[in-house]
Amino acid sequence: MQTRKKYIFITFFASWLLLFYFGGDQIRRLAFLSGKKAAVLKNWPRWTDRSLLKSFADPEELQSDGGHHKQSAKARRESRINIYKHSRCRMETCFDFSRCEKHGFKVFVYPVEREDPVSESYLKIITSIQESRYYTSNPEEACLFILNIDTLDRDHLSIQYVHNINDKIQGFPLWNDGRNHLIFNLYSGTWPNYTEDLGFDIGQAILAKASFYVENFRPGFDISIPLFSKEHPQKGGERGWLYQNSVPPKKKYMLAFKGKRYLTGIGSDTRNALHHIHNSKDIISLTTCKHGKDWEKHKDTRCDKDNSDYEKFDYQELLHNSTFCIIPRGRRLGSFRFLEALQAACIPVLLSNGWELPFSEVIDWSKSAIVGDERLLLQIPSTIRCIHSDKILAFQQQTQFLWEAYFSSVEKIVQTTLEIIKDRLFHRESRPKFLWNTLPGGLLALPEYSTHLGDFPFYHLQHGSSPSGKFTAFIRAVSPVVSLSQPILKLIQAVSRSQHCAQILVLWSCEKPPPPRGKWPQTAVPLTVIHGRRQVSDRFFPYSAIGTDAVLSLDEHTSLSTSEVDFAFVVWRSFPDRIVGFPMRSHFWDSSQSQWGYTSKWTNEFSMVLTAAAFYHRYYHSLFTNYLPASLIDQLSNCEDILMNFLVSAVTKLPPIKVTQKKQHQEVAPQQMSKSTAVSSGNLHFSQRQDCLNQFAAWFGYMPLVHSQLRLDPVLFKDQVSVLRKKYRHLEKP
């Protein structure tokens, strides 16, 4: 018996020794053994190679699981249910498609009353919609509705916070629980949690929101938009900063950040840790805690040094001279610096876990941004150093494309939002994602024209294809045909002899009827007369009779030889996205008048090629008619060719191309006028075109025309060699 007790005691003692040896640390954490709470222990993690592996974080940072005001998963779910009562909304369940069947995609904006408080930013949004081609003033025609109540700032501490929205919208007869409504929002929630609570029930409305949290985002229904400042331009916007490609593309600083550091509250963890990657050489990461009313109450030991270092660098200089820019979350997920980095061609490195990126439904952000993890901040420097120079340059180019296509103005942000919704409604005419992520972008590649890449003039180079080898001559006639020697008849004969001509269309814009078929010249290609509405914009209407990619636009008084036509067409096939032609004009800035000037002087520099004799792709007929608002087209007065040049340059960001011309083009004055009357009429015509130039620049929000000094001539043109060796020998004959 004594032996048995002895063995039991030895076994019990050995078990306790093993327990303390392998699990002593866990036992010491128990309160009844240690008398201390586990939270007091600050020596985790206990590195066995502490002397070899240096820790860049304080123990408090390693043990911290987030900000002081982070919500639990259950609290987030409850908050989400309260905010989005229709959290399962989809276009099929919460949108009435029947409203869009009769009149198409039309948008109605509730009339803004004088007593309605509307911020400058929301007014820009409303104005952009009212100036778009989708706007209607008749709610019966509308497919989509926009409130006249400013919902951008829903922080109840803000002076722009609108109270009692629920009561107001319930009184709207068109509200219908938010069905077919679109609500814009930039700021939601307030201190300390900054939840996505808007302070009113959005019902079944689509939410276009900045700083969208992925858990609250309803895919295929809501739209994530970028956060933009009140200074963001309504139209146009500045160009990107990458004017020319530098090889290698790396700049003075590899990675940079300069911004606020939050000492307490949500968003403080990420920014408080940014100082760990700062090396004062090629990585500049500067923060300041000197902001807010009571920053000194919460200042820590780093504040004074951080504030001192912060003043040594200029923010704009860092943007210009950095390859990558850190975009950490702030109080909310988004920040202004996201758009600032895109414009500066500083590749965004995003540290904002859970952020649904702007327009992620159509934009492939993997080609222009690095999506990092807030918890893996120390890995960012080594990650970006591994990116090859070729990819860096591709990223920079894509940032410039995205900035100018979708983000440089409030108008483009609003247009992109509307086009995404429109693509959802009309699936058969929706754009493939390739069009959204390649020049010129989704806003300028109209699905009404086509959804096949080969039908557009922009994608032949990427796919190794060429436009069709024939063209359609499109001649606008405004005078009656009374003589066989009239220029239009000679022009038809010269064009029809071109080996590349497929057909000739005559747009008859004269009050008198056209001559019978037997009075027109005999041609080897079909000749068709189309009756227009006698409006100058008729020449750019997308007529179904145009069956070729190339259109040769001509005026009735134009004089061209067959060789000139053949050579110009060959040049156009190499540049199918641009206007290629003969008569040139230019613009200039008149500082004395503080406006744009128009000149027809024969100089070495030009920015326009008149469509009196020019090739272009037929797609531009559709873009001219369907993209530009009717209000702009209807006010044309002999300026349609200038507007077409504006449009094509805005799309391509490139100048037109001038080719060899045997005879200088001149605008013909009416024959029956006296000399003095003709001069007076010419001055009036010139003045009208200059006014048009400024009106178009105002509508686009900037001057899209690009100057060029390039003229393309045939090989051996004007060379002192035998004419028999020249392909286009007739270009040099008197």
XYZ file of C-alpha atoms in Angstrom:
734
model
C 0.000 0.000 0.000
C 2.812 2.372 0.907
C 4.540 1.514 -2.346
C 1.317 2.263 -4.277
C 0.942 5.695 -2.618
C 4.576 6.415 -3.346
C 4.107 5.688 -7.077
C 0.949 7.841 -7.187
C 2.738 10.755 -5.530
C 5.719 10.480 -7.893
C 3.400 10.347 -10.911
C 1.397 13.388 -9.696
C 4.589 15.364 -9.010
C 6.056 14.476 -12.409
C 2.837 15.567 -14.123
C 2.984 18.978 -12.450
C 6.614 19.370 -13.460
C 5.754 18.606 -17.095
C 2.789 20.979 -16.962
C 4.883 23.842 -15.631
C 7.681 23.081 -18.084
C 5.563 23.086 -21.266
C 2.621 25.267 -20.253
C 3.960 27.489 -17.537
C 3.465 30.687 -19.499
C -0.231 29.972 -19.939
C -0.666 29.100 -16.244
C 1.117 32.237 -15.121
C -1.475 34.237 -17.096
C -4.293 32.908 -14.870
C -5.429 35.537 -12.408
C -5.808 33.139 -9.505
C -2.135 32.136 -9.826
C -0.456 35.354 -10.838
C -2.787 37.887 -9.274
C -2.467 39.953 -12.445
C -4.590 40.249 -15.545
C -3.197 39.014 -18.814
C -3.554 42.495 -20.306
C -0.779 43.720 -18.018
C 1.795 41.504 -19.737
C 3.513 43.524 -22.425
C 6.327 41.226 -23.479
C 4.504 39.469 -26.339
C 5.787 38.210 -28.696
C 8.715 36.573 -26.889
C 11.213 36.239 -29.717
C 13.803 33.514 -29.078
C 16.157 35.405 -31.412
C 15.371 38.888 -30.101
C 19.009 39.885 -30.430
C 18.998 39.008 -34.141
C 15.503 40.144 -35.190
C 14.915 43.793 -34.434
C 11.301 44.797 -33.848
C 10.118 48.024 -35.520
C 6.940 48.214 -33.498
C 6.172 48.927 -29.875
C 4.603 46.051 -27.877
C 1.394 48.119 -27.563
C 1.118 48.326 -31.352
C 1.649 44.593 -31.790
C -1.008 43.697 -29.241
C -3.468 46.303 -30.488
C -6.226 44.814 -32.612
C -7.448 48.120 -34.022
C -8.543 51.573 -33.031
C -10.135 52.456 -29.750
C -13.510 52.903 -31.420
C -13.671 49.878 -33.722
C -16.984 48.036 -33.693
C -17.465 44.338 -33.229
C -18.712 42.241 -36.140
C -22.147 41.986 -34.542
C -22.346 45.754 -34.019
C -21.343 46.334 -37.646
C -24.074 43.971 -38.855
C -26.708 45.697 -36.730
C -25.546 49.111 -37.943
C -25.673 47.908 -41.546
C -29.239 46.659 -41.145
C -30.305 50.017 -39.717
C -28.634 51.960 -42.536
C -29.557 49.735 -45.479
C -32.972 48.261 -44.821
C -33.006 47.105 -48.431
C -29.532 45.590 -48.229
C -30.423 42.867 -50.725
C -31.478 45.324 -53.403
C -30.444 44.525 -56.952
C -31.414 46.176 -60.217
C -33.846 43.321 -60.862
C -35.619 43.728 -57.513
C -35.447 47.444 -56.649
C -35.537 49.180 -60.028
C -38.498 49.654 -62.375
C -37.126 48.884 -65.857
C -40.447 49.725 -67.509
C -39.876 53.451 -66.932
C -36.910 53.298 -69.327
C -38.547 51.446 -72.215
C -40.481 54.206 -73.967
C -38.153 57.224 -73.765
C -34.846 55.485 -73.117
C -32.400 56.581 -70.446
C -33.617 59.997 -69.306
C -32.726 61.666 -65.996
C -34.944 64.118 -64.125
C -33.629 66.478 -61.449
C -36.078 67.741 -58.859
C -36.353 71.532 -59.289
C -34.142 73.351 -56.802
C -36.040 75.929 -54.761
C -34.438 79.094 -53.466
C -34.824 78.035 -49.853
C -33.107 74.687 -50.480
C -29.561 74.752 -49.042
C -27.333 73.359 -51.804
C -23.551 73.158 -51.518
C -21.234 74.177 -54.319
C -20.270 70.550 -54.965
C -23.869 69.343 -55.191
C -24.708 72.222 -57.512
C -21.891 71.031 -59.802
C -23.419 67.557 -59.835
C -26.874 68.888 -60.697
C -25.476 71.179 -63.403
C -23.534 68.306 -64.962
C -26.714 66.260 -65.231
C -28.770 69.130 -66.623
C -26.150 69.776 -69.322
C -25.891 66.117 -70.302
C -27.625 64.427 -73.220
C -29.729 62.370 -70.795
C -31.450 65.240 -69.013
C -35.196 65.759 -69.277
C -37.360 68.397 -67.638
C -40.404 66.135 -67.884
C -40.677 63.619 -64.998
C -43.065 61.498 -67.081
C -40.182 60.716 -69.462
C -37.648 60.015 -66.720
C -36.012 56.677 -66.081
C -33.876 57.973 -63.192
C -34.511 60.697 -60.595
C -32.093 62.963 -58.699
C -33.126 64.723 -55.476
C -32.875 68.485 -55.078
C -31.825 67.880 -51.458
C -28.083 68.077 -50.829
C -27.096 64.647 -49.473
C -23.316 64.962 -49.958
C -22.365 65.751 -46.356
C -24.185 63.595 -43.792
C -21.912 64.400 -40.850
C -24.363 65.958 -38.395
C -21.555 68.142 -37.015
C -21.102 69.780 -40.428
C -22.668 73.133 -41.242
C -23.835 71.651 -44.559
C -25.817 68.888 -42.881
C -29.461 69.008 -44.013
C -31.937 68.112 -41.277
C -35.258 66.266 -41.525
C -34.605 64.685 -44.905
C -36.952 61.800 -44.129
C -39.877 64.175 -43.690
C -39.029 66.028 -46.884
C -38.649 63.059 -49.213
C -41.781 61.349 -47.932
C -43.697 64.362 -49.219
C -42.393 63.902 -52.773
C -45.018 62.184 -54.959
C -42.264 60.696 -57.148
C -40.233 59.237 -54.254
C -41.923 55.791 -54.269
C -39.656 54.490 -51.481
C -36.590 55.596 -53.465
C -37.283 53.373 -56.450
C -35.422 54.587 -59.591
C -33.694 57.291 -57.543
C -29.953 57.982 -57.379
C -28.471 59.512 -54.214
C -24.986 61.054 -54.132
C -22.937 61.108 -50.916
C -19.346 62.084 -50.042
C -19.307 62.086 -46.226
C -21.243 59.837 -43.853
C -21.209 59.319 -40.102
C -19.384 61.384 -37.508
C -17.024 61.158 -34.575
C -16.020 58.744 -33.155
C -17.074 55.771 -35.327
C -17.747 57.466 -38.683
C -20.250 54.802 -39.653
C -21.975 54.879 -43.031
C -25.207 56.129 -41.514
C -26.739 58.803 -43.763
C -29.265 59.948 -41.196
C -32.270 59.069 -43.359
C -33.827 56.032 -44.994
C -32.677 55.740 -48.612
C -35.308 53.108 -49.321
C -34.709 51.350 -52.637
C -32.547 54.137 -54.082
C -29.177 53.534 -55.738
C -26.384 55.006 -53.634
C -23.396 56.653 -55.351
C -21.079 57.067 -52.391
C -17.469 57.881 -51.579
C -15.486 55.833 -49.027
C -17.787 52.865 -49.564
C -17.161 49.989 -47.159
C -17.207 46.679 -49.034
C -19.535 45.061 -46.462
C -22.189 47.719 -47.066
C -21.721 47.898 -50.831
C -24.475 46.241 -52.862
C -22.734 44.869 -55.991
C -24.456 45.622 -59.268
C -26.671 48.203 -57.562
C -24.648 50.808 -55.658
C -21.739 52.737 -57.193
C -18.531 53.702 -55.434
C -17.390 57.211 -56.416
C -14.171 59.065 -55.505
C -13.986 61.644 -52.754
C -13.429 65.052 -54.359
C -12.961 68.510 -52.864
C -15.217 71.512 -53.329
C -12.502 73.045 -55.562
C -12.780 70.166 -58.028
C -13.722 71.726 -61.407
C -17.197 71.201 -62.771
C -15.995 70.781 -66.371
C -12.739 70.068 -68.149
C -10.183 69.872 -65.398
C -6.402 69.988 -65.520
C -4.395 67.534 -67.577
C -2.271 64.882 -65.941
C 1.298 65.737 -65.013
C 2.984 63.043 -67.098
C 3.639 65.039 -70.251
C 6.361 62.746 -71.586
C 7.568 59.287 -70.704
C 10.882 59.141 -68.891
C 12.935 55.971 -69.136
C 13.633 54.638 -66.603
C 10.399 55.919 -65.072
C 11.658 56.065 -61.488
C 11.784 59.495 -59.887
C 13.791 61.037 -57.047
C 11.735 59.325 -54.339
C 10.539 55.751 -54.583
C 7.713 56.110 -52.044
C 6.222 59.160 -50.347
C 3.520 60.292 -47.964
C 2.857 63.589 -46.224
C -0.292 64.088 -44.191
C -2.086 64.155 -40.871
C -1.569 61.625 -38.104
C -4.515 60.890 -35.874
C -3.562 60.415 -32.231
C -6.853 58.790 -31.241
C -9.927 57.371 -32.881
C -10.653 55.374 -35.999
C -7.988 55.542 -38.702
C -5.205 56.320 -36.223
C -3.487 52.905 -36.297
C -2.441 52.985 -39.948
C -1.134 56.540 -39.960
C 0.611 56.143 -36.603
C 2.663 53.286 -38.051
C 3.809 55.088 -41.214
C 6.967 56.435 -39.571
C 8.423 52.913 -39.482
C 9.144 52.898 -43.236
C 10.655 56.413 -43.408
C 14.374 56.301 -44.277
C 15.025 59.964 -45.280
C 16.510 58.752 -48.577
C 14.175 57.307 -51.191
C 11.239 56.723 -48.839
C 9.698 59.842 -47.333
C 6.878 59.218 -44.879
C 5.964 62.324 -42.911
C 3.075 62.907 -40.548
C 1.966 65.709 -38.284
C -0.282 65.642 -35.266
C -0.608 69.434 -35.292
C -4.217 69.661 -36.402
C -7.526 69.932 -34.653
C -8.423 72.073 -31.656
C -7.074 69.867 -28.868
C -4.138 68.106 -30.481
C -1.806 69.153 -27.674
C -3.940 67.269 -25.136
C -3.253 64.002 -26.937
C 0.280 64.642 -28.221
C 2.762 61.826 -27.777
C 6.553 61.696 -27.611
C 6.889 61.691 -31.409
C 4.768 64.742 -32.106
C 7.442 67.425 -31.829
C 9.941 65.607 -34.063
C 7.217 64.657 -36.572
C 5.996 68.237 -36.768
C 9.545 69.485 -37.345
C 10.305 66.971 -40.121
C 6.906 67.618 -41.675
C 7.794 71.214 -42.522
C 10.972 70.252 -44.415
C 9.133 68.946 -47.494
C 6.575 70.482 -49.828
C 3.563 68.289 -50.605
C 3.319 69.273 -54.286
C 7.048 68.678 -54.730
C 6.707 65.193 -53.292
C 3.837 64.435 -55.684
C 5.917 65.577 -58.655
C 9.036 63.665 -57.641
C 7.711 60.364 -56.278
C 7.151 57.120 -58.154
C 4.688 55.689 -55.613
C 2.385 57.546 -53.211
C 0.953 55.997 -50.067
C -2.823 56.470 -49.833
C -3.756 55.439 -46.287
C -7.259 55.593 -44.919
C -8.212 58.624 -42.914
C -11.212 58.915 -40.654
C -13.079 57.432 -43.598
C -11.785 54.960 -46.166
C -11.256 57.444 -49.019
C -9.225 60.638 -49.186
C -8.527 63.539 -51.537
C -4.951 62.375 -52.096
C -6.225 59.430 -54.177
C -7.218 61.737 -57.043
C -4.172 63.939 -56.430
C -1.871 60.941 -56.894
C -3.652 59.870 -60.086
C -3.225 63.312 -61.616
C 0.453 63.454 -60.624
C 1.183 60.015 -62.164
C 2.282 58.920 -58.696
C 1.211 55.280 -58.508
C -1.228 54.912 -55.572
C -0.303 52.413 -52.857
C -3.623 51.885 -51.116
C -3.724 51.138 -47.382
C -7.433 51.162 -46.697
C -8.728 47.696 -45.935
C -12.335 47.148 -46.929
C -12.574 50.075 -49.369
C -14.665 49.450 -52.468
C -12.577 51.343 -55.009
C -14.227 53.991 -57.212
C -16.058 52.610 -60.257
C -14.588 49.157 -59.525
C -17.460 47.654 -61.516
C -15.797 48.816 -64.751
C -12.238 49.961 -63.878
C -9.449 47.409 -63.499
C -7.417 48.995 -60.712
C -4.773 46.247 -60.823
C -3.267 48.063 -63.834
C -2.794 51.402 -62.101
C -2.615 50.964 -58.321
C -1.020 48.757 -55.672
C -3.616 47.482 -53.206
C -1.782 46.916 -49.940
C -2.812 45.649 -46.535
C -2.783 47.953 -43.510
C -1.533 45.055 -41.373
C 1.464 44.404 -43.648
C 2.822 47.935 -43.874
C 6.465 46.878 -43.398
C 6.288 44.737 -46.540
C 5.350 47.661 -48.809
C 8.918 48.964 -49.488
C 10.268 45.564 -50.519
C 7.161 44.875 -52.607
C 7.380 48.002 -54.745
C 11.154 47.638 -55.202
C 10.459 44.366 -56.996
C 8.272 46.001 -59.651
C 10.053 46.219 -62.997
C 10.537 49.556 -64.764
C 8.342 48.501 -67.692
C 5.436 47.852 -65.372
C 6.014 51.101 -63.492
C 5.787 53.038 -66.749
C 2.607 51.160 -67.718
C 1.102 51.984 -64.324
C 1.958 55.666 -64.708
C 0.413 55.822 -68.157
C -2.750 54.173 -66.881
C -3.072 56.663 -64.016
C -3.043 59.471 -66.565
C -5.647 57.781 -68.728
C -7.985 57.135 -65.775
C -7.557 60.665 -64.429
C -8.403 62.357 -67.712
C -11.128 59.882 -68.725
C -13.147 59.644 -65.502
C -11.887 61.802 -62.624
C -10.558 65.198 -63.759
C -13.928 66.960 -63.315
C -17.228 66.556 -61.512
C -18.910 66.242 -64.904
C -16.845 63.154 -65.775
C -17.516 61.569 -62.382
C -21.255 62.113 -62.878
C -21.156 60.932 -66.502
C -19.339 57.748 -65.503
C -21.926 57.076 -62.812
C -24.804 57.511 -65.261
C -23.153 55.402 -67.971
C -22.612 52.522 -65.527
C -26.304 52.571 -64.634
C -27.268 52.797 -68.306
C -25.122 49.760 -69.150
C -26.942 47.794 -66.452
C -30.324 48.699 -67.910
C -29.481 47.966 -71.537
C -27.360 44.809 -71.458
C -27.288 44.346 -75.214
C -25.716 47.773 -75.637
C -23.363 47.625 -72.663
C -19.640 48.229 -73.084
C -17.145 45.411 -72.602
C -14.686 46.103 -69.787
C -11.866 46.517 -72.317
C -13.447 49.742 -73.584
C -13.524 51.188 -70.056
C -9.823 50.495 -69.465
C -8.327 51.533 -72.821
C -8.054 54.871 -74.592
C -10.214 56.835 -75.186
C -12.344 55.269 -72.419
C -15.920 54.161 -71.864
C -17.445 57.639 -72.011
C -16.227 58.133 -75.597
C -16.878 54.614 -76.904
C -20.634 54.689 -77.417
C -22.336 51.273 -77.243
C -25.199 52.656 -79.356
C -22.773 52.617 -82.271
C -21.263 49.193 -81.643
C -19.844 46.908 -78.963
C -17.328 45.276 -81.330
C -13.808 46.642 -81.018
C -13.094 46.442 -84.741
C -15.870 48.931 -85.532
C -14.107 51.748 -83.659
C -11.112 53.713 -84.978
C -9.058 53.342 -81.776
C -8.189 49.660 -81.405
C -6.648 48.589 -84.731
C -3.095 48.879 -83.415
C -3.767 46.654 -80.383
C -5.353 43.967 -82.550
C -3.055 44.233 -85.552
C -5.928 45.026 -87.922
C -6.614 47.789 -90.441
C -9.737 49.735 -91.386
C -11.545 48.864 -94.596
C -9.753 49.656 -97.854
C -12.529 51.778 -99.345
C -14.078 55.154 -98.528
C -17.397 56.947 -98.960
C -17.296 60.428 -100.498
C -19.818 62.636 -98.690
C -20.461 65.927 -100.530
C -22.652 68.654 -99.080
C -24.526 70.638 -101.772
C -26.201 73.929 -100.890
C -26.470 75.469 -104.389
C -28.655 74.378 -107.328
C -26.946 72.663 -110.241
C -27.515 74.917 -113.271
C -24.376 74.338 -115.335
C -22.272 71.371 -116.385
C -19.148 73.332 -115.449
C -20.021 73.712 -111.778
C -17.251 72.634 -109.332
C -19.400 69.939 -107.697
C -19.692 68.000 -110.958
C -15.941 68.149 -111.580
C -15.361 67.060 -107.988
C -17.624 64.031 -108.402
C -15.717 62.949 -111.492
C -12.297 63.333 -109.832
C -13.336 61.431 -106.689
C -15.090 58.639 -108.591
C -11.850 57.847 -110.470
C -10.088 56.987 -107.195
C -9.309 53.282 -106.888
C -10.350 53.439 -103.214
C -13.779 55.041 -103.678
C -16.726 52.762 -102.856
C -19.626 55.192 -103.256
C -20.542 58.874 -103.470
C -23.276 60.387 -101.306
C -24.557 63.897 -102.063
C -26.246 65.602 -99.108
C -28.761 67.881 -100.819
C -29.318 70.928 -98.569
C -30.709 73.282 -101.198
C -34.251 74.655 -101.309
C -34.577 73.755 -105.001
C -34.925 70.076 -105.895
C -31.837 68.164 -107.096
C -31.360 67.536 -110.816
C -32.668 64.260 -112.247
C -30.374 61.230 -112.332
C -29.455 61.793 -115.971
C -27.977 65.228 -115.225
C -25.362 63.848 -112.819
C -21.970 62.733 -114.183
C -21.501 59.103 -115.171
C -19.452 57.392 -112.447
C -17.998 53.922 -111.957
C -19.285 53.871 -108.358
C -22.841 54.306 -107.051
C -24.002 57.916 -106.589
C -26.863 58.553 -104.151
C -28.600 61.817 -103.261
C -29.705 62.198 -99.605
C -32.126 64.947 -98.657
C -31.051 66.877 -95.569
C -32.862 69.267 -93.266
C -30.821 72.226 -94.540
C -28.945 72.477 -91.226
C -25.169 72.709 -91.029
C -25.061 69.800 -88.563
C -26.684 67.477 -91.142
C -23.305 66.671 -92.642
C -22.297 64.831 -89.439
C -25.467 62.809 -88.951
C -24.826 59.012 -88.788
C -26.548 58.080 -92.053
C -27.053 54.349 -92.517
C -26.072 54.743 -96.194
C -22.425 55.254 -95.155
C -21.092 51.715 -95.555
C -17.331 52.212 -95.122
C -15.093 53.070 -92.175
C -13.602 56.064 -93.976
C -15.589 59.165 -94.872
C -14.253 61.779 -97.270
C -16.098 64.956 -96.296
C -16.286 67.538 -99.096
C -17.861 70.919 -99.808
C -19.377 71.579 -103.205
C -16.703 74.197 -104.100
C -13.734 71.995 -103.166
C -11.224 71.304 -105.898
C -9.201 68.076 -105.604
C -7.438 65.780 -108.025
C -7.652 62.013 -107.949
C -4.012 61.741 -106.863
C -4.615 64.039 -103.897
C -7.572 61.913 -102.815
C -5.646 58.632 -103.193
C -2.650 59.836 -101.211
C -4.764 61.333 -98.399
C -6.677 58.056 -98.039
C -3.470 56.019 -97.803
C -2.268 58.337 -95.033
C -5.609 58.093 -93.204
C -5.439 54.299 -93.093
C -2.314 54.681 -90.934
C -4.089 57.149 -88.628
C -7.772 56.069 -88.621
C -8.556 57.832 -85.343
C -7.570 61.299 -86.616
C -8.751 63.849 -89.161
C -6.540 63.741 -92.254
C -7.059 66.422 -94.867
C -6.050 69.507 -96.767
C -7.258 72.984 -95.658
C -5.835 73.954 -92.286
C -6.658 76.581 -89.674
C -5.233 77.454 -86.288
C -6.155 78.929 -82.923
C -4.195 81.175 -80.584
C -4.634 82.915 -77.256
C -5.344 86.623 -77.668
C -4.057 88.121 -74.422
C -5.339 91.590 -75.318
C -8.919 90.259 -75.540
C -8.467 87.465 -72.969
C -10.023 84.974 -75.344
C -9.151 82.462 -78.026
C -8.489 83.736 -81.529
C -9.074 82.077 -84.906
C -6.765 82.498 -87.873
C -6.672 81.269 -91.459
C -3.160 82.527 -92.179
C -0.951 80.136 -94.120
C 1.728 79.295 -91.549
C 3.819 76.294 -90.524
C 1.607 75.629 -87.511
C -2.017 74.520 -87.432
C -4.512 72.903 -85.055
C -7.523 72.245 -87.288
C -8.131 70.594 -90.653
C -11.414 71.744 -92.144
C -13.931 69.091 -93.139
C -14.398 70.824 -96.507
C -11.813 68.282 -97.705
C -10.848 65.717 -95.073
C -10.949 62.012 -94.209
C -12.164 60.735 -90.842
C -13.794 57.618 -89.398
C -17.563 57.321 -89.681
C -17.772 56.698 -85.914
C -17.318 60.424 -85.401
C -20.718 60.992 -87.022
C -22.312 58.957 -84.219
C -20.198 60.633 -81.556
C -21.018 64.110 -82.893
C -24.765 63.424 -82.910
C -25.152 61.290 -79.771
C -22.413 62.536 -77.434
C -22.671 66.290 -77.857
C -25.804 67.880 -76.347
C -28.480 69.093 -78.735
C -28.271 72.579 -77.195
C -24.675 72.892 -78.418
C -25.338 71.512 -81.902
C -28.467 73.595 -82.483
C -26.610 76.876 -81.961
C -24.105 76.131 -84.735
C -23.674 78.823 -87.344
C -21.180 77.698 -89.984
C -18.971 76.255 -87.241
C -19.695 72.538 -87.502
C -16.213 71.806 -88.867
C -14.585 73.559 -85.898
C -16.732 71.570 -83.480
C -15.756 68.317 -85.191
C -12.078 69.226 -84.755
C -12.719 69.974 -81.072
C -14.414 66.617 -80.641
C -11.752 64.505 -82.361
C -8.892 66.272 -80.553
C -10.692 65.829 -77.221
C -10.996 62.101 -77.931
C -7.487 61.432 -79.242
C -5.499 64.161 -77.415
C -3.687 64.540 -80.753
C -3.658 67.085 -83.598
C -5.099 66.431 -87.069
C -2.802 65.547 -89.968
C -2.282 67.757 -93.005
C -1.327 66.237 -96.339
C 0.000 67.633 -99.606
C -2.346 70.043 -101.372
C -1.814 71.306 -104.883
C -4.074 74.334 -104.556
C -4.732 76.366 -101.401
C -8.309 76.101 -100.177
C -10.261 79.342 -99.989
C -13.693 79.957 -98.576
C -15.843 81.109 -101.493
C -18.024 84.209 -101.085
C -21.445 84.353 -102.786
C -21.021 85.322 -106.430
C -23.806 87.900 -106.570
C -22.336 90.092 -103.849
C -20.386 93.231 -104.588
C -16.749 93.341 -103.583
C -17.377 95.493 -100.499
C -20.338 93.359 -99.483
C -18.276 90.192 -99.899
C -15.523 91.639 -97.688
C -18.089 92.589 -95.053
C -19.626 89.130 -95.237
C -16.187 87.548 -94.890
C -15.448 89.579 -91.770
C -18.784 88.540 -90.263
C -18.080 84.914 -91.103
C -14.638 85.168 -89.492
C -16.108 86.815 -86.381
C -18.736 84.097 -86.052
C -16.124 81.367 -86.192
C -14.028 83.077 -83.529
C -17.086 83.287 -81.271
C -17.728 79.593 -81.889
C -14.162 78.802 -80.884
C -14.694 80.373 -77.461
C -18.155 78.868 -76.983
C -16.842 75.384 -77.672
C -13.874 75.871 -75.337
C -16.305 76.937 -72.604
C -18.479 73.849 -73.113
C -15.540 71.439 -73.068
C -14.123 73.239 -70.044
C -10.685 73.526 -71.637
C -9.051 73.948 -75.051
C -8.687 70.449 -76.565
C -7.118 71.584 -79.871
C -3.453 70.604 -80.249
C -0.962 72.444 -82.456
C 1.166 70.631 -85.001
C 3.820 71.458 -87.595
C 3.649 68.122 -89.383
C 2.717 67.777 -93.059
C 2.921 64.437 -94.824
C 4.066 64.386 -98.454
C 4.545 61.455 -100.846
C 8.001 59.917 -101.221
C 10.124 61.922 -103.703
C 7.649 64.814 -103.592
C 9.344 67.882 -105.163
C 12.598 65.935 -105.470
C 14.713 66.548 -108.586
C 14.159 63.116 -110.073
C 12.201 61.789 -112.999
C 8.432 62.174 -112.652
C 8.088 58.573 -113.828
C 9.642 57.416 -110.540
C 6.947 59.124 -108.475
C 3.752 57.333 -107.505
C 1.652 60.520 -107.110
C 3.174 62.412 -110.013
C 0.032 64.466 -110.738
C 0.393 66.315 -107.415
C 3.246 68.371 -108.868
C 1.669 69.311 -112.173
C 0.536 72.940 -112.494
